[in-house]
GROMACS .gro file of C-alpha atoms in nm:
model
  289
    1MET     CA    1  -0.001   0.023   0.028
    2ALA     CA    2   0.113   0.304  -0.098
    3LYS     CA    3   0.089   0.548   0.228
    4LEU     CA    4   0.052   0.926   0.233
    5PRO     CA    5   0.419   1.060   0.352
    6THR     CA    6   0.362   1.276   0.659
    7ASP     CA    7   0.506   1.593   0.481
    8ALA     CA    8   0.386   1.546   0.141
    9ASP     CA    9   0.178   1.819   0.004
   10ILE     CA   10  -0.126   1.670  -0.099
   11LEU     CA   11  -0.401   1.828  -0.305
   12PRO     CA   12  -0.766   1.785  -0.103
   13PRO     CA   13  -0.996   1.505  -0.243
   14SER     CA   14  -1.285   1.734  -0.125
   15ASP     CA   15  -1.203   1.965  -0.406
   16ASP     CA   16  -1.494   1.866  -0.662
   17HIS     CA   17  -1.254   1.880  -0.924
   18ILE     CA   18  -0.984   1.690  -0.768
   19PHE     CA   19  -1.247   1.455  -0.675
   20LYS     CA   20  -1.368   1.374  -1.019
   21THR     CA   21  -1.005   1.380  -1.165
   22LEU     CA   22  -0.960   1.084  -0.885
   23LEU     CA   23  -1.255   0.877  -0.948
   24THR     CA   24  -1.271   0.903  -1.350
   25ARG     CA   25  -0.933   0.810  -1.441
   26PRO     CA   26  -0.907   0.488  -1.629
   27ASP     CA   27  -0.708   0.307  -1.351
   28ALA     CA   28  -0.948   0.382  -1.091
   29LYS     CA   29  -1.237   0.170  -1.170
   30HIS     CA   30  -1.222  -0.059  -0.838
   31VAL     CA   31  -1.159   0.293  -0.648
   32LEU     CA   32  -1.524   0.380  -0.782
   33MET     CA   33  -1.681   0.082  -0.734
   34ASP     CA   34  -1.587   0.032  -0.380
   35VAL     CA   35  -1.686   0.404  -0.305
   36ILE     CA   36  -2.067   0.338  -0.459
   37SER     CA   37  -2.083   0.004  -0.307
   38ALA     CA   38  -2.036   0.193   0.026
   39ALA     CA   39  -2.262   0.455  -0.024
   40ILE     CA   40  -2.546   0.234  -0.130
   41GLU     CA   41  -2.486  -0.040   0.099
   42ARG     CA   42  -2.506  -0.321  -0.143
   43PRO     CA   43  -2.168  -0.465  -0.362
   44VAL     CA   44  -2.094  -0.307  -0.695
   45VAL     CA   45  -1.897  -0.549  -0.956
   46ASP     CA   46  -1.915  -0.331  -1.268
   47VAL     CA   47  -1.890   0.017  -1.328
   48LEU     CA   48  -1.904   0.236  -1.671
   49VAL     CA   49  -1.844   0.601  -1.657
   50ARG     CA   50  -2.039   0.820  -1.870
   51ASN     CA   51  -1.918   1.133  -1.819
   52THR     CA   52  -1.538   1.155  -1.791
   53GLU     CA   53  -1.470   1.488  -1.961
   54LEU     CA   54  -1.362   1.772  -1.721
   55PRO     CA   55  -1.367   2.132  -1.791
   56ILE     CA   56  -1.092   2.287  -1.962
   57SER     CA   57  -1.086   2.619  -1.798
   58ASP     CA   58  -1.174   2.775  -1.440
   59THR     CA   59  -1.434   3.004  -1.648
   60ALA     CA   60  -1.588   2.704  -1.781
   61GLU     CA   61  -1.588   2.493  -1.473
   62LYS     CA   62  -1.820   2.724  -1.312
   63GLY     CA   63  -2.094   2.634  -1.551
   64GLU     CA   64  -2.047   2.222  -1.527
   65ARG     CA   65  -2.143   1.980  -1.273
   66LEU     CA   66  -1.810   1.836  -1.163
   67ASP     CA   67  -2.035   1.467  -1.083
   68VAL     CA   68  -1.929   1.120  -1.174
   69ASN     CA   69  -2.199   0.996  -1.381
   70CYS     CA   70  -2.216   0.649  -1.419
   71THR     CA   71  -2.354   0.269  -1.442
   72ILE     CA   72  -2.327   0.025  -1.242
   73ASP     CA   73  -2.392  -0.370  -1.256
   74GLY     CA   74  -2.776  -0.461  -1.369
   75GLY     CA   75  -2.816  -0.124  -1.577
   76ASP     CA   76  -2.888   0.062  -1.221
   77GLN     CA   77  -2.743   0.420  -1.286
   78ALA     CA   78  -2.550   0.641  -0.994
   79ASP     CA   79  -2.428   0.990  -0.971
   80VAL     CA   80  -2.133   1.053  -0.723
   81GLU     CA   81  -2.050   1.423  -0.661
   82MET     CA   82  -1.819   1.628  -0.417
   83GLN     CA   83  -1.998   1.958  -0.266
   84SER     CA   84  -1.734   2.119  -0.057
   85SER     CA   85  -1.825   2.486  -0.137
   86ARG     CA   86  -2.128   2.658  -0.008
   87MET     CA   87  -2.088   2.941  -0.295
   88GLU     CA   88  -2.462   2.831  -0.446
   89GLU     CA   89  -2.597   2.877  -0.105
   90LYS     CA   90  -2.823   3.160  -0.079
   91ALA     CA   91  -2.756   3.402   0.201
   92GLY     CA   92  -2.963   3.325   0.518
   93ASP     CA   93  -3.096   2.996   0.397
   94HIS     CA   94  -3.044   2.796   0.686
   95GLU     CA   95  -3.256   2.520   0.557
   96HIS     CA   96  -3.029   2.453   0.279
   97ARG     CA   97  -3.331   2.473  -0.009
   98ASN     CA   98  -3.121   2.555  -0.287
   99PHE     CA   99  -2.930   2.225  -0.210
  100LYS     CA  100  -3.201   1.988  -0.121
  101ASN     CA  101  -3.399   2.119  -0.406
  102LYS     CA  102  -3.121   2.093  -0.656
  103TYR     CA  103  -3.002   1.741  -0.555
  104ILE     CA  104  -3.392   1.639  -0.610
  105TYR     CA  105  -3.377   1.806  -0.970
  106TYR     CA  106  -3.044   1.648  -1.051
  107GLY     CA  107  -3.145   1.355  -0.921
  108THR     CA  108  -3.486   1.321  -1.065
  109ASP     CA  109  -3.369   1.447  -1.411
  110LEU     CA  110  -3.107   1.147  -1.387
  111HIS     CA  111  -3.386   0.888  -1.322
  112SER     CA  112  -3.639   1.021  -1.626
  113SER     CA  113  -3.336   1.052  -1.878
  114GLN     CA  114  -3.296   0.695  -1.906
  115PRO     CA  115  -3.439   0.498  -2.255
  116SER     CA  116  -3.783   0.359  -2.192
  117LYS     CA  117  -3.905   0.342  -2.549
  118GLY     CA  118  -4.016  -0.038  -2.595
  119LYS     CA  119  -3.992  -0.081  -2.205
  120LYS     CA  120  -4.245  -0.104  -1.943
  121TYR     CA  121  -4.231   0.159  -1.652
  122ALA     CA  122  -4.142  -0.189  -1.444
  123GLU     CA  123  -3.821  -0.245  -1.635
  124LEU     CA  124  -3.649   0.102  -1.564
  125VAL     CA  125  -3.358   0.092  -1.367
  126ARG     CA  126  -3.295   0.232  -1.034
  127THR     CA  127  -3.111   0.558  -0.955
  128TYR     CA  128  -2.901   0.671  -0.699
  129GLN     CA  129  -2.792   1.041  -0.623
  130ILE     CA  130  -2.494   1.036  -0.381
  131THR     CA  131  -2.328   1.352  -0.235
  132PHE     CA  132  -2.026   1.362  -0.064
  133CYS     CA  133  -2.076   1.726   0.160
  134GLY     CA  134  -1.796   1.918   0.361
  135TYR     CA  135  -2.069   2.113   0.543
  136THR     CA  136  -2.392   2.056   0.738
  137VAL     CA  137  -2.723   2.020   0.545
  138LEU     CA  138  -2.936   1.834   0.813
  139PRO     CA  139  -2.853   1.976   1.132
  140GLU     CA  140  -3.115   1.781   1.276
  141ARG     CA  141  -2.976   1.444   1.221
  142PRO     CA  142  -2.698   1.323   1.430
  143GLY     CA  143  -2.555   1.047   1.153
  144PHE     CA  144  -2.282   1.141   0.926
  145VAL     CA  145  -2.495   0.951   0.642
  146ASN     CA  146  -2.850   1.015   0.570
  147ARG     CA  147  -2.994   0.757   0.310
  148ALA     CA  148  -3.361   0.813   0.177
  149ALA     CA  149  -3.625   0.681  -0.089
  150LEU     CA  150  -3.972   0.713  -0.161
  151ARG     CA  151  -4.215   0.623   0.115
  152PHE     CA  152  -4.551   0.686   0.301
  153ASP     CA  153  -4.626   0.920   0.557
  154ASP     CA  154  -4.586   0.619   0.812
  155GLY     CA  155  -4.244   0.520   0.687
  156LYS     CA  156  -4.292   0.212   0.479
  157LEU     CA  157  -4.117   0.238   0.158
  158PHE     CA  158  -4.331   0.305  -0.181
  159SER     CA  159  -4.059   0.280  -0.402
  160ASP     CA  160  -3.688   0.241  -0.418
  161GLN     CA  161  -3.664   0.403  -0.725
  162ILE     CA  162  -3.508   0.717  -0.662
  163ASN     CA  163  -3.270   0.693  -0.362
  164ILE     CA  164  -3.095   0.988  -0.242
  165VAL     CA  165  -2.754   0.962  -0.044
  166ILE     CA  166  -2.598   1.238   0.142
  167VAL     CA  167  -2.269   1.218   0.336
  168GLU     CA  168  -2.200   1.505   0.568
  169MET     CA  169  -1.837   1.503   0.620
  170ASN     CA  170  -1.820   1.739   0.875
  171LYS     CA  171  -1.952   1.569   1.127
  172LEU     CA  172  -1.680   1.216   1.120
  173ASN     CA  173  -1.470   1.400   1.438
  174ASP     CA  174  -1.628   1.156   1.669
  175ILE     CA  175  -1.573   0.907   1.419
  176LEU     CA  176  -1.208   0.898   1.412
  177LYS     CA  177  -1.177   0.849   1.751
  178ARG     CA  178  -1.269   0.453   1.735
  179PRO     CA  179  -0.995   0.228   1.620
  180THR     CA  180  -0.952   0.167   1.254
  181ALA     CA  181  -1.088  -0.163   1.216
  182ALA     CA  182  -1.420  -0.057   1.365
  183LEU     CA  183  -1.493   0.197   1.121
  184THR     CA  184  -1.743   0.104   0.800
  185PRO     CA  185  -1.610   0.148   0.471
  186LEU     CA  186  -1.824   0.437   0.398
  187GLU     CA  187  -1.705   0.576   0.688
  188MET     CA  188  -1.299   0.487   0.552
  189TRP     CA  189  -1.398   0.691   0.229
  190SER     CA  190  -1.529   0.992   0.403
  191ALA     CA  191  -1.224   1.026   0.614
  192PHE     CA  192  -1.001   0.991   0.313
  193PHE     CA  193  -1.170   1.268   0.148
  194GLN     CA  194  -1.226   1.484   0.406
  195PHE     CA  195  -0.863   1.461   0.563
  196ALA     CA  196  -0.652   1.328   0.337
  197ASP     CA  197  -0.472   1.638   0.261
  198LYS     CA  198  -0.426   1.732   0.618
  199PRO     CA  199  -0.082   1.643   0.779
  200GLU     CA  200  -0.249   1.630   1.128
  201TYR     CA  201  -0.470   1.300   1.014
  202ARG     CA  202  -0.162   1.156   0.827
  203ASP     CA  203  -0.152   0.848   1.078
  204ILE     CA  204  -0.513   0.792   1.050
  205ILE     CA  205  -0.547   0.793   0.709
  206ASN     CA  206  -0.268   0.588   0.695
  207HIS     CA  207  -0.417   0.303   0.889
  208ILE     CA  208  -0.705   0.335   0.674
  209ILE     CA  209  -0.496   0.270   0.403
  210GLU     CA  210  -0.341   0.001   0.565
  211THR     CA  211  -0.692  -0.147   0.633
  212LYS     CA  212  -0.874  -0.092   0.278
  213GLU     CA  213  -0.674  -0.180  -0.005
  214GLU     CA  214  -0.913   0.022  -0.280
  215VAL     CA  215  -0.848   0.340  -0.009
  216GLY     CA  216  -0.482   0.287  -0.102
  217MET     CA  217  -0.523   0.275  -0.440
  218ALA     CA  218  -0.692   0.579  -0.446
  219ALA     CA  219  -0.407   0.704  -0.212
  220THR     CA  220  -0.169   0.614  -0.491
  221LEU     CA  221  -0.360   0.809  -0.776
  222LEU     CA  222  -0.430   1.116  -0.544
  223GLN     CA  223  -0.013   1.144  -0.525
  224GLU     CA  224   0.025   1.132  -0.888
  225ILE     CA  225  -0.248   1.405  -0.932
  226SER     CA  226  -0.087   1.619  -0.663
  227LYS     CA  227   0.236   1.628  -0.844
  228ASP     CA  228   0.116   1.728  -1.169
  229GLU     CA  229   0.179   2.086  -1.185
  230GLN     CA  230  -0.093   2.214  -1.407
  231GLU     CA  231  -0.361   2.031  -1.150
  232ARG     CA  232  -0.204   2.205  -0.872
  233ALA     CA  233  -0.236   2.562  -1.073
  234ARG     CA  234  -0.578   2.493  -1.173
  235PHE     CA  235  -0.627   2.406  -0.796
  236ARG     CA  236  -0.471   2.760  -0.695
  237SER     CA  237  -0.678   2.914  -0.963
  238ARG     CA  238  -1.011   2.767  -0.836
  239ARG     CA  239  -0.944   2.844  -0.433
  240MET     CA  240  -0.830   3.218  -0.538
  241PHE     CA  241  -1.174   3.272  -0.743
  242GLU     CA  242  -1.364   3.105  -0.448
  243THR     CA  243  -1.186   3.312  -0.231
  244ASP     CA  244  -1.249   3.635  -0.412
  245MET     CA  245  -1.643   3.538  -0.414
  246THR     CA  246  -1.666   3.459  -0.106
  247SER     CA  247  -1.527   3.779   0.045
  248ASN     CA  248  -1.737   3.975  -0.201
  249ILE     CA  249  -2.069   3.783  -0.076
  250LEU     CA  250  -1.978   3.879   0.310
  251THR     CA  251  -1.912   4.206   0.207
  252ALA     CA  252  -2.248   4.254   0.082
  253GLU     CA  253  -2.429   4.060   0.362
  254ASP     CA  254  -2.240   4.308   0.613
  255ASN     CA  255  -2.339   4.594   0.407
  256GLY     CA  256  -2.697   4.520   0.357
  257ARG     CA  257  -2.702   4.431   0.767
  258MET     CA  258  -2.551   4.781   0.816
  259ARG     CA  259  -2.833   4.973   0.613
  260VAL     CA  260  -3.112   4.745   0.806
  261ALA     CA  261  -2.954   4.860   1.126
  262MET     CA  262  -2.921   5.236   1.009
  263ASN     CA  263  -3.274   5.233   0.912
  264LEU     CA  264  -3.387   5.073   1.250
  265LYS     CA  265  -3.192   5.327   1.429
  266ARG     CA  266  -3.335   5.585   1.249
  267MET     CA  267  -3.740   5.457   1.338
  268GLY     CA  268  -3.627   5.480   1.691
  269MET     CA  269  -3.610   5.107   1.730
  270ALA     CA  270  -3.371   4.991   2.087
  271VAL     CA  271  -3.042   4.914   2.022
  272GLU     CA  272  -3.093   4.577   2.175
  273GLU     CA  273  -3.363   4.497   1.954
  274ILE     CA  274  -3.148   4.584   1.649
  275ALA     CA  275  -2.871   4.398   1.762
  276LYS     CA  276  -3.072   4.097   1.793
  277ALA     CA  277  -3.222   4.138   1.424
  278THR     CA  278  -2.868   4.200   1.283
  279GLU     CA  279  -2.629   4.045   1.476
  280PHE     CA  280  -2.418   4.360   1.516
  281THR     CA  281  -2.333   4.435   1.897
  282VAL     CA  282  -2.485   4.730   2.083
  283ASP     CA  283  -2.163   4.929   2.060
  284GLU     CA  284  -2.128   4.866   1.711
  285ILE     CA  285  -2.475   4.977   1.658
  286LEU     CA  286  -2.412   5.275   1.881
  287LYS     CA  287  -2.120   5.393   1.673
  288LEU     CA  288  -2.329   5.358   1.336
  289ASN     CA  289  -2.424   5.745   1.164
   0.00000   0.00000   0.00000
C-alpha cells in the first residue's frame, strides 16, 4: 500500500474537481466501484463512467457539474458528486433549500433520462444520487450519512426507484476516535476524502490505507495527481476565485445588515432589539451614523 508521506503536499480530494479527476481515471475503476458500494450498501461488481470529460478552464468549470455519472451492474444508474463549497447557497438559507432542491432536481432528471421506449415502467432501473458534502445540510439529524427513498407517511417504502444518499463529512470527528478496524467502509472513504490532505490526520489516514486496499489505490492516484503542476495551478486558481467570491458575498451581506441597522435606528427602535435583528453588537450599532 502506498502510504501518504507525513510531509507530502497532497491536493484535497474534497475539492470537487480533484474528486472527479480521482474517480474517473482509467485506473480508478475499482476505487469508484468501492465508493459506490459503500454508499448504497450493496456490492458493485462493474461500473461504466458516462461523463469522463472535465472542464478545460476555470471559467467554463463554474457552469459545469463536476459529478461522476455512471452505470453500475444490472443497469442501475449512480451519480456521485462532491459538494465542498457553499458558494451556491443563498445568504440566510439555513434550511439549505437551494442544495436540497437542486439535489432532487438532478436526481429526478437523471432517472427520467434513461431510455424508456419499448420498455414497461416496471423495467426501469434504479437511480442513486450520492453526495459527499463538506458542510452540514441536515443539522437535525446526528448521523453523518442519511439515505432516503420514496416512502409513505408511516415510513413504509413506496418505491426504491430513486434513492438519495447524503454524506456530511464534517460530522466525522467523533468517528475518528474509534479504532480504524471498527470503521465502516463509508466512514473510511469519507475520512479519506475529508482529511487526506491534512498532515495532522495523516497517521489516521495511513491506518485506513493499511486496512482497506481500495483506499490505498486511491491514495496512490491522489499522490500522482498532486504532483501534476497543471493540476496544482488549476487548484490554486479555483481557490483564489472562491476566496474572492466569498469575500464579495460577505461584504455585501455586511453592507446590507448595516443599512438595515441604520434604518431601524432612525426609526427609533431600541439598540438591543436592533442587535438581535442584525447580529451586530450594541457598541457597533451605537457607532453607526
